Coordinates of C-alpha atoms in Angstrom, one line a residue:
X1 CA 17.5 -17.2 -1.9
X2 CA 13.8 -17.7 -2.2
X3 CA 11.4 -14.8 -1.7
X4 CA 7.7 -15.1 -0.8
X5 CA 5.4 -12.2 -1.9
X6 CA 2.1 -12.4 -0.1
X7 CA -1.1 -11.0 -1.7
X8 CA 0.4 -11.5 -5.1
X9 CA -3.0 -11.8 -6.6
X10 CA -3.6 -8.1 -5.7
X11 CA -2.4 -5.0 -7.3
X12 CA 0.7 -4.2 -5.1
X13 CA 1.9 -7.8 -4.6
X14 CA 1.7 -8.5 -8.3
X15 CA 3.7 -5.4 -9.1
X16 CA 6.3 -6.4 -6.6
X17 CA 6.8 -9.7 -8.4
X18 CA 7.1 -7.8 -11.7
X19 CA 9.7 -5.6 -10.1
X20 CA 11.7 -8.5 -8.7
X21 CA 11.8 -10.1 -12.1
X22 CA 12.9 -6.9 -13.8
X23 CA 15.7 -6.4 -11.2
X24 CA 17.2 -9.8 -11.9
X25 CA 15.4 -12.3 -9.6
X26 CA 14.9 -15.6 -11.4
X27 CA 11.3 -16.9 -11.5
X28 CA 12.2 -20.0 -9.6
X29 CA 13.4 -17.8 -6.7
X30 CA 10.0 -16.3 -6.2
X31 CA 6.9 -17.7 -4.5
X32 CA 3.7 -15.8 -5.2
X33 CA 1.2 -16.4 -2.4
X34 CA -2.4 -15.5 -3.3
X35 CA -5.7 -16.0 -1.6
X36 CA -7.1 -16.8 -5.1
X37 CA -4.2 -18.4 -7.0
X38 CA -6.0 -17.9 -10.4
X39 CA -5.5 -14.2 -10.0
X40 CA -1.7 -14.8 -10.3
X41 CA -2.0 -17.3 -13.2
X42 CA 0.0 -15.0 -15.5
X43 CA 2.9 -15.2 -13.0
X44 CA 2.8 -18.9 -13.1
X45 CA 3.0 -18.7 -16.9
X46 CA 6.3 -16.8 -16.4
X47 CA 7.7 -19.6 -14.2
X48 CA 6.9 -18.2 -10.8
X49 CA 5.6 -20.7 -8.2
X50 CA 2.1 -19.6 -7.3
X51 CA 0.6 -21.0 -4.1
X52 CA -2.5 -20.6 -2.1
X53 CA -2.0 -18.2 0.9
X54 CA -4.9 -16.9 2.9
X55 CA -4.1 -14.7 6.0
X56 CA -7.1 -16.4 7.6
X57 CA -5.7 -19.9 7.1
X58 CA -2.5 -20.5 9.2
X59 CA -1.9 -23.8 7.5
X60 CA -1.8 -22.1 4.0
X61 CA 0.7 -19.5 5.3
X62 CA 3.0 -22.2 6.9
X63 CA 2.9 -24.3 3.7
X64 CA 3.8 -21.2 1.5
X65 CA 6.8 -20.5 3.7
X66 CA 8.5 -23.8 3.2
X67 CA 12.0 -23.2 1.9
X68 CA 11.6 -19.4 1.9
X69 CA 14.3 -17.0 3.0
X70 CA 12.7 -13.6 2.7
X71 CA 9.0 -12.5 2.9
X72 CA 7.1 -9.5 1.9
X73 CA 4.0 -9.1 4.0
X74 CA 1.6 -6.9 2.1
X75 CA -0.7 -5.4 4.6
X76 CA -4.2 -6.8 4.6
X77 CA -7.3 -4.9 3.5
X78 CA -10.0 -6.4 5.8
X79 CA -10.8 -3.6 8.3
X80 CA -11.3 -4.9 11.8
X81 CA -9.3 -8.1 11.3
X82 CA -6.2 -6.9 9.7
X83 CA -3.9 -7.1 12.7
X84 CA -5.0 -10.6 13.5
X85 CA -4.3 -11.6 9.9
X86 CA -0.8 -10.0 10.1
X87 CA -0.1 -11.8 13.3
X88 CA -0.9 -15.1 11.6
X89 CA 1.9 -14.4 9.1
X90 CA 4.3 -13.2 11.8
X91 CA 3.7 -16.4 13.7
X92 CA 4.6 -18.5 10.7
X93 CA 7.6 -16.3 9.7
X94 CA 9.0 -16.7 13.2
X95 CA 8.4 -20.5 13.2
X96 CA 10.1 -20.8 9.8
X97 CA 13.2 -18.8 10.9
X98 CA 12.9 -16.5 7.9
X99 CA 16.0 -14.2 7.5
X100 CA 14.2 -11.1 6.3
X101 CA 10.6 -9.9 6.7
X102 CA 9.5 -6.8 4.8
X103 CA 6.2 -5.2 5.9
X104 CA 4.2 -2.6 4.0
X105 CA 3.1 -0.2 6.7
X106 CA 1.7 3.4 6.7
X107 CA 3.5 6.7 6.7
X108 CA 4.3 8.0 10.2
X109 CA 2.0 5.3 11.7
X110 CA 3.5 5.6 15.1
X111 CA 2.8 9.3 15.5
X112 CA -0.3 10.2 13.5
X113 CA -3.9 10.5 14.4
X114 CA -5.4 8.5 11.5
X115 CA -8.1 5.8 11.4
X116 CA -5.8 3.5 9.4
X117 CA -2.9 3.8 11.7
X118 CA -3.7 1.4 14.7
X119 CA -3.4 -1.9 12.8
X120 CA -0.1 -0.9 11.2
X121 CA 1.3 0.4 14.5
X122 CA 0.3 -2.9 16.2
X123 CA 1.9 -4.9 13.5
X124 CA 5.1 -3.0 13.7
X125 CA 5.2 -3.5 17.5
X126 CA 4.5 -7.2 17.1
X127 CA 7.4 -7.7 14.6
X128 CA 9.8 -5.8 16.9
X129 CA 8.7 -7.7 20.0
X130 CA 9.3 -11.1 18.2
X131 CA 12.9 -10.0 17.3
X132 CA 12.3 -10.9 13.6
X133 CA 14.9 -9.4 11.2
X134 CA 12.7 -6.9 9.4
X135 CA 12.5 -3.9 7.1
X136 CA 9.5 -1.6 7.6
X137 CA 8.2 0.3 4.5
X138 CA 5.9 3.1 5.6
X139 CA 4.0 3.8 2.4
X140 CA 2.2 7.1 2.0
X141 CA -1.0 7.3 -0.1
X142 CA -1.4 5.6 -3.5
X143 CA -2.2 7.7 -6.5
X144 CA -4.5 4.9 -7.5
X145 CA -6.7 5.7 -4.5
X146 CA -8.3 8.4 -6.5
X147 CA -9.4 6.2 -9.4
X148 CA -12.7 5.8 -7.6
X149 CA -13.3 9.5 -7.7
X150 CA -12.9 9.6 -11.5
X151 CA -16.4 8.4 -12.2
X152 CA -18.1 11.1 -10.1
X153 CA -15.6 13.7 -11.4
X154 CA -16.4 12.7 -15.0
X155 CA -20.1 13.0 -14.4
X156 CA -20.3 16.1 -12.3
X157 CA -17.1 18.0 -13.0
X158 CA -16.3 18.1 -9.3
X159 CA -14.1 16.5 -6.7
X160 CA -15.8 16.9 -3.4
X161 CA -13.9 16.1 -0.2
X162 CA -13.9 17.1 3.5
X163 CA -10.1 17.7 3.7
X164 CA -9.9 21.5 3.6
X165 CA -6.6 22.6 2.0
X166 CA -4.8 19.4 2.7
X167 CA -1.9 18.1 0.6
X168 CA -1.1 14.4 0.0
X169 CA 2.4 13.1 -0.9
X170 CA 1.1 10.2 -3.0
X171 CA 3.1 7.9 -5.2
X172 CA 2.1 5.2 -7.6
X173 CA 1.7 1.5 -6.6
X174 CA 4.5 0.7 -9.0
X175 CA 6.9 3.1 -7.2
X176 CA 6.2 1.5 -3.8
X177 CA 6.4 -2.0 -5.4
X178 CA 9.8 -1.2 -6.8
X179 CA 11.0 -0.1 -3.4
X180 CA 9.8 -3.4 -1.9
X181 CA 11.8 -5.3 -4.6
X182 CA 14.9 -3.3 -3.8
X183 CA 14.9 -4.1 -0.1
X184 CA 14.0 -7.7 -0.7
X185 CA 17.0 -8.2 -3.1
X186 CA 19.6 -6.0 -1.5
X187 CA 21.6 -6.4 1.7
X188 CA 22.0 -3.6 4.2
X189 CA 18.3 -2.8 4.9
X190 CA 17.6 -4.9 7.9
X191 CA 16.5 -3.0 11.0
X192 CA 15.5 0.1 9.0
X193 CA 12.2 1.9 8.8
X194 CA 11.7 3.8 5.6
X195 CA 9.2 6.7 5.3
X196 CA 8.1 6.4 1.6
X197 CA 6.2 9.0 -0.4
X198 CA 6.0 10.9 -3.6
X199 CA 8.5 13.6 -4.3
X200 CA 5.9 16.3 -4.1
X201 CA 2.7 16.7 -2.0
X202 CA -0.2 17.8 -4.1
X203 CA -3.3 19.7 -3.1
X204 CA -6.9 18.5 -3.8
X205 CA -7.2 21.4 -6.4
X206 CA -4.2 19.9 -8.2
X207 CA -5.7 16.4 -7.9
X208 CA -8.9 17.7 -9.5
X209 CA -6.9 19.3 -12.3
X210 CA -5.1 16.0 -12.9
X211 CA -8.4 14.1 -13.0
X212 CA -9.8 16.7 -15.4
X213 CA -6.7 16.4 -17.7
X214 CA -7.0 12.6 -17.7
X215 CA -10.8 12.7 -18.3
X216 CA -10.7 15.4 -20.9
X217 CA -13.0 17.8 -19.0
X218 CA -12.8 20.5 -16.4
X219 CA -12.9 19.2 -12.8
X220 CA -13.0 21.5 -9.8
X221 CA -12.2 20.7 -6.2
X222 CA -15.2 21.5 -4.0
X223 CA -14.4 21.5 -0.2
X224 CA -17.3 20.3 1.9
X225 CA -17.9 19.9 5.6
X226 CA -17.8 16.5 7.4
X227 CA -21.6 16.7 7.8
X228 CA -22.1 17.4 4.1
X229 CA -19.8 14.5 3.3
X230 CA -21.6 12.1 5.6
X231 CA -25.0 13.2 4.2
X232 CA -23.8 12.6 0.6
X233 CA -22.4 9.1 1.5
X234 CA -25.6 8.1 3.3
X235 CA -27.6 9.3 0.3
X236 CA -25.4 7.1 -1.9
X237 CA -26.5 4.1 0.1
X238 CA -23.4 3.4 2.3
X239 CA -24.0 2.0 5.7
X240 CA -23.4 4.0 8.9
X241 CA -20.1 2.2 9.7
X242 CA -18.6 2.9 6.2
X243 CA -19.8 6.5 6.3
X244 CA -18.1 7.0 9.6
X245 CA -14.9 5.3 8.4
X246 CA -14.7 7.4 5.2
X247 CA -15.5 10.6 7.1
X248 CA -12.8 9.9 9.7
X249 CA -10.3 9.0 7.0
X250 CA -10.9 12.3 5.2
X251 CA -10.7 14.1 8.5
X252 CA -7.2 12.7 9.1
X253 CA -6.1 13.7 5.6
X254 CA -7.4 17.2 6.5
X255 CA -5.2 17.2 9.6
X256 CA -2.2 16.7 7.3
X257 CA -1.3 13.1 8.1
X258 CA -0.3 12.4 4.5
X259 CA 1.3 15.7 3.6
X260 CA 5.0 15.0 4.3
X261 CA 7.0 14.5 1.1
X262 CA 10.2 12.5 1.7
X263 CA 13.0 11.8 -0.8
X264 CA 13.6 8.3 0.5
X265 CA 11.4 6.5 -2.0
X266 CA 13.1 8.2 -5.0
X267 CA 16.5 7.3 -3.5
X268 CA 15.7 3.6 -3.1
X269 CA 14.3 3.2 -6.6
X270 CA 17.0 5.4 -8.2
X271 CA 14.6 7.7 -10.0
X272 CA 12.0 10.4 -9.4
X273 CA 8.6 9.1 -8.2
X274 CA 5.7 9.2 -10.6
X275 CA 4.1 12.6 -10.9
X276 CA 0.5 12.6 -9.8
X277 CA -1.0 13.6 -13.2
X278 CA 1.0 10.9 -15.0
X279 CA 0.1 8.3 -12.4
X280 CA -3.6 8.9 -12.4
X281 CA -3.7 9.0 -16.2
X282 CA -2.0 5.6 -16.4
X283 CA -4.3 4.2 -13.7
X284 CA -7.4 5.4 -15.5
X285 CA -6.3 3.9 -18.8
X286 CA -5.3 0.5 -17.3

């Protein structure tokens, strides 16, 4: 069996390769596809075949799929073109007759009102319409998403957000990566859609406390309105499109789209998920 992990030069894809190796996959059974192969050079040093794979270059995707049985499609990060990029991979997967496609989707993407959901929903529908044997991993929020807040929190002692009293069932990238490795290596998962999250949903006050503990200073959560958020983002120099996107993302979190804690992730990986405070401390020290 040969497994292709896409976006292996990025955080999640790289961690999936690490998890595959820990769980017994041999280096020669793994292909690490990366837009910038140099970012996966450490994997090559461990015997993993690293190849160029760019979602915007169909020929690179087709070449990476030669001799591959299973594929992890790590969702793209280019807003506005993500679904088209995914479809490029789906086209190549179908043409290659891959026996298992695993896709990293978004929690409850088919039912939530969230700015990030449409690309994921469209990708899931495309995979189903093609009849490709697949496993859908609907990942909730990543603990690491709050690393960007640490600089401001360290400087001001505050975590400001327009999410009200929302809770977020975040887990670490390593948790989600391990789940992907499990379903890639094990039989019995085809046709399943897994809702994956941290064991416990945390409030923004708890996130602020965790940031403070990791930073060694008091940090308080300060709820703000959407208008106040947009004003602050604009003052920080962000363009109107980015301001609107971030504001709508926080509005969705405020509506509770990421609040559902589910035990499925812990069951798949055989352990409790990483507690938020532990995960953010590790992320900030990396």
